[in-house]
Structures are given as C-alpha cells and as structure tokens.
C-alpha cells in the first residue's frame, strides 16, 4: 500500500463505500505522516465497525487531520466508544460530524468523557439541530447535549485564549 504524503482534502461522500477492503485505504490516507486535513466520508452508511476502528487507530497517531465528516455512516454506540478513545489521544481534530447516525445517550456519554481529556475538538455535531434546539432528538437528551456543548465551548475559549497570548 502506497502512503499519502501530498493530499490534504478528500471528499468521498455518497460513494457507497462498504467495510470490506476499506481498512488498507484508511491506513494509507490517515497514517501518522499523512498531510490530509479534511476527510468527508458522509453518506456511506455501510462503512462498518472495522473501518471505524481503523479510522480511530489512525486518529491516535495522525497530526494533520482537522475535519472529519462521518455524517450518515451507520455509526453506532459501539463505534462512538471506539471513536471516543481516539478523541482522547488526538490533538489536531477540531471538527467531527456524527449527525444522522445511530448514537444515543450511551454513545454520547463516551464522547463526553473523551472530551474531558481533549482540548482541541471545538465542533462535535451529533444532531441535525442547532444549539437553540439541543437534545431530545435522534436519541440524545437535552442534558447530554448541554454537557457536551459546555466542553466544546471550553475548548473554543481555550483556543481564543491561546491565540490572544500568541499576539
């Protein structure tokens, strides 16, 4: 497998990607020396648990990926737990879109716990609605949405504070 050292944006949304055979692809695109900053896999509802595991493993060592779109990829609570472990370790991802998946409070709780250790993720999209209508949609309670949002706000404020000190 040839590794990517030049690609920085890749959109593979709505391509009917399925789990078998994607592992080598993800390993080549999101490896530790990758230059990719933005990856859109949205609408590939059959990506599957193995691919989520490979993506998560890559996120642990990847130092460039900033935006990952997994909207409508069939992500489950079990997958959210796998992603949460990667979020704990990753220090570059700022936006993760998990809208239109099968994540409820159980999976959201894992993401919330991961966010307590992560200070770089500033946008975690779990529902189709904005902050004015948080929770009680798609299986995520209002309280869970508020708790997650509070940590994201903390991360945004920390980012602004660091930028101000750099000036």
CSV table of C-alpha atoms in Angstrom, one decimal:
chain,number,residue,atom,x,y,z
A,1,UNK,CA,0.0,0.0,0.0
A,2,UNK,CA,1.4,3.4,-1.0
A,3,UNK,CA,1.0,6.1,1.7
A,4,UNK,CA,-0.3,9.6,1.0
A,5,UNK,CA,2.1,12.4,1.6
A,6,UNK,CA,0.6,15.2,-0.5
A,7,UNK,CA,-3.2,15.0,-0.4
A,8,UNK,CA,-4.8,17.4,2.1
A,9,UNK,CA,-8.6,17.3,1.2
A,10,UNK,CA,-10.6,14.3,0.2
A,11,UNK,CA,-14.3,14.0,-0.3
A,12,UNK,CA,-15.7,10.5,-0.7
A,13,UNK,CA,-19.3,11.3,0.3
A,14,UNK,CA,-22.2,9.2,-1.0
A,15,UNK,CA,-19.9,6.7,-2.7
A,16,UNK,CA,-21.5,3.5,-1.3
A,17,UNK,CA,-18.3,2.6,0.4
A,18,UNK,CA,-18.5,-0.6,2.4
A,19,UNK,CA,-16.4,-2.1,5.2
A,20,UNK,CA,-14.5,-4.9,3.4
A,21,UNK,CA,-11.4,-3.6,1.8
A,22,UNK,CA,-11.5,-0.1,3.3
A,23,UNK,CA,-9.0,-0.8,6.0
A,24,UNK,CA,-5.9,-0.5,3.8
A,25,UNK,CA,-7.3,2.6,2.2
A,26,UNK,CA,-7.8,4.4,5.6
A,27,UNK,CA,-4.5,3.2,6.8
A,28,UNK,CA,-2.8,4.8,3.7
A,29,UNK,CA,-4.8,8.0,3.9
A,30,UNK,CA,-4.8,8.8,7.6
A,31,UNK,CA,-1.4,7.5,8.7
A,32,UNK,CA,0.9,9.2,11.1
A,33,UNK,CA,2.8,11.1,8.4
A,34,UNK,CA,-0.2,12.0,6.3
A,35,UNK,CA,-0.9,15.5,5.1
A,36,UNK,CA,-4.6,15.2,5.0
A,37,UNK,CA,-6.5,17.9,6.9
A,38,UNK,CA,-10.1,17.3,5.7
A,39,UNK,CA,-11.9,14.0,5.1
A,40,UNK,CA,-15.5,13.7,4.1
A,41,UNK,CA,-17.0,10.2,4.2
A,42,UNK,CA,-20.6,11.3,4.8
A,43,UNK,CA,-23.4,9.3,3.4
A,44,UNK,CA,-21.5,6.0,3.2
A,45,UNK,CA,-23.9,4.3,5.6
A,46,UNK,CA,-22.2,0.9,5.4
A,47,UNK,CA,-18.7,1.8,6.4
A,48,UNK,CA,-18.9,-0.5,9.4
A,49,UNK,CA,-17.2,-1.2,12.7
A,50,UNK,CA,-13.8,-2.4,11.2
A,51,UNK,CA,-13.4,0.9,9.3
A,52,UNK,CA,-14.3,2.9,12.3
A,53,UNK,CA,-11.7,1.0,14.3
A,54,UNK,CA,-9.0,1.7,11.6
A,55,UNK,CA,-10.0,5.4,11.4
A,56,UNK,CA,-9.8,5.6,15.2
A,57,UNK,CA,-6.4,4.0,15.3
A,58,UNK,CA,-5.2,6.4,12.7
A,59,UNK,CA,-6.6,9.4,14.6
A,60,UNK,CA,-4.4,8.5,17.6
A,61,UNK,CA,-1.2,9.0,15.6
A,62,UNK,CA,-2.3,11.4,12.9
A,63,UNK,CA,-1.1,15.0,13.4
A,64,UNK,CA,-2.8,16.8,10.5
A,65,UNK,CA,-6.5,15.8,10.2
A,66,UNK,CA,-8.6,18.8,11.4
A,67,UNK,CA,-12.1,18.0,10.0
A,68,UNK,CA,-13.7,14.5,9.7
A,69,UNK,CA,-17.2,14.1,8.4
A,70,UNK,CA,-18.9,10.8,9.3
A,71,UNK,CA,-22.4,12.0,8.9
A,72,UNK,CA,-24.8,9.2,7.9
A,73,UNK,CA,-22.2,6.4,8.1
A,74,UNK,CA,-24.1,4.0,10.2
A,75,UNK,CA,-22.1,4.8,13.3
A,76,UNK,CA,-23.4,3.0,16.4
A,77,UNK,CA,-22.9,3.5,20.2
A,78,UNK,CA,-20.2,0.8,20.0
A,79,UNK,CA,-18.5,2.8,17.2
A,80,UNK,CA,-18.8,6.0,19.2
A,81,UNK,CA,-16.9,4.3,22.1
A,82,UNK,CA,-14.1,3.4,19.7
A,83,UNK,CA,-14.0,7.0,18.3
A,84,UNK,CA,-14.0,8.4,21.9
A,85,UNK,CA,-10.8,6.5,22.6
A,86,UNK,CA,-9.2,8.2,19.6
A,87,UNK,CA,-10.6,11.6,20.6
A,88,UNK,CA,-8.9,11.3,24.0
A,89,UNK,CA,-5.5,10.9,22.3
A,90,UNK,CA,-5.9,13.1,19.2
A,91,UNK,CA,-4.6,16.7,19.4
A,92,UNK,CA,-5.4,18.1,16.0
A,93,UNK,CA,-9.0,17.2,15.1
A,94,UNK,CA,-11.2,20.4,15.6
A,95,UNK,CA,-14.4,19.2,13.9
A,96,UNK,CA,-16.2,15.9,13.9
A,97,UNK,CA,-19.6,15.4,12.3
A,98,UNK,CA,-21.5,12.4,13.5
A,99,UNK,CA,-25.0,13.6,12.5
A,100,UNK,CA,-27.6,11.1,11.2
A,101,UNK,CA,-26.1,8.1,12.9
A,102,UNK,CA,-27.4,5.7,15.5
A,103,UNK,CA,-25.9,7.3,18.5
A,104,UNK,CA,-28.0,7.9,21.6
A,105,UNK,CA,-27.0,8.9,25.2
A,106,UNK,CA,-25.0,5.8,25.6
A,107,UNK,CA,-22.6,6.7,22.8
A,108,UNK,CA,-22.8,10.4,23.6
A,109,UNK,CA,-21.7,9.6,27.2
A,110,UNK,CA,-18.5,8.0,25.8
A,111,UNK,CA,-17.8,11.1,23.6
A,112,UNK,CA,-18.5,13.4,26.6
A,113,UNK,CA,-15.9,11.5,28.8
A,114,UNK,CA,-13.4,11.7,25.9
A,115,UNK,CA,-14.0,15.5,25.6
A,116,UNK,CA,-13.0,15.9,29.2
A,117,UNK,CA,-9.4,15.0,28.2
A,118,UNK,CA,-9.4,16.7,24.8
A,119,UNK,CA,-8.9,20.4,24.4
A,120,UNK,CA,-8.7,20.7,20.6
A,121,UNK,CA,-12.1,19.5,19.4
A,122,UNK,CA,-14.3,22.6,19.1
A,123,UNK,CA,-17.2,21.2,17.0
A,124,UNK,CA,-18.9,17.9,17.6
A,125,UNK,CA,-22.1,17.6,15.6
A,126,UNK,CA,-24.4,14.9,16.8
A,127,UNK,CA,-27.9,16.1,15.8
A,128,UNK,CA,-29.3,17.9,12.9
A,129,UNK,CA,-30.3,20.9,15.0
A,130,UNK,CA,-28.5,24.0,16.2
A,131,UNK,CA,-27.8,25.0,19.8
A,132,UNK,CA,-31.2,26.6,20.1
A,133,UNK,CA,-32.9,23.2,19.9
A,134,UNK,CA,-30.5,20.9,21.6
A,135,UNK,CA,-31.3,17.4,22.7
A,136,UNK,CA,-34.3,15.0,22.7
A,137,UNK,CA,-33.6,14.4,19.1
A,138,UNK,CA,-32.0,11.3,17.5
A,139,UNK,CA,-31.8,9.7,20.9
A,140,UNK,CA,-29.6,12.3,22.7
A,141,UNK,CA,-31.1,14.0,25.7
A,142,UNK,CA,-31.1,17.8,26.3
A,143,UNK,CA,-28.8,17.4,29.3
A,144,UNK,CA,-26.3,15.3,27.4
A,145,UNK,CA,-26.3,17.8,24.6
A,146,UNK,CA,-25.7,20.7,27.1
A,147,UNK,CA,-22.9,18.8,28.8
A,148,UNK,CA,-21.1,18.1,25.5
A,149,UNK,CA,-21.7,21.7,24.4
A,150,UNK,CA,-20.2,23.1,27.6
A,151,UNK,CA,-16.9,21.2,26.9
A,152,UNK,CA,-16.9,22.4,23.3
A,153,UNK,CA,-17.3,26.0,24.5
A,154,UNK,CA,-14.4,25.4,26.9
A,155,UNK,CA,-12.3,24.3,24.0
A,156,UNK,CA,-13.3,27.2,21.8
A,157,UNK,CA,-12.5,29.7,24.6
A,158,UNK,CA,-9.1,28.0,25.3
A,159,UNK,CA,-8.3,28.3,21.6
A,160,UNK,CA,-9.1,32.0,21.6
A,161,UNK,CA,-7.1,32.5,24.8
A,162,UNK,CA,-4.0,30.8,23.3
A,163,UNK,CA,-4.3,32.9,20.1
A,164,UNK,CA,-4.5,36.1,22.2
A,165,UNK,CA,-1.4,35.2,24.1
A,166,UNK,CA,0.5,34.5,20.9
A,167,UNK,CA,-0.1,38.1,19.7
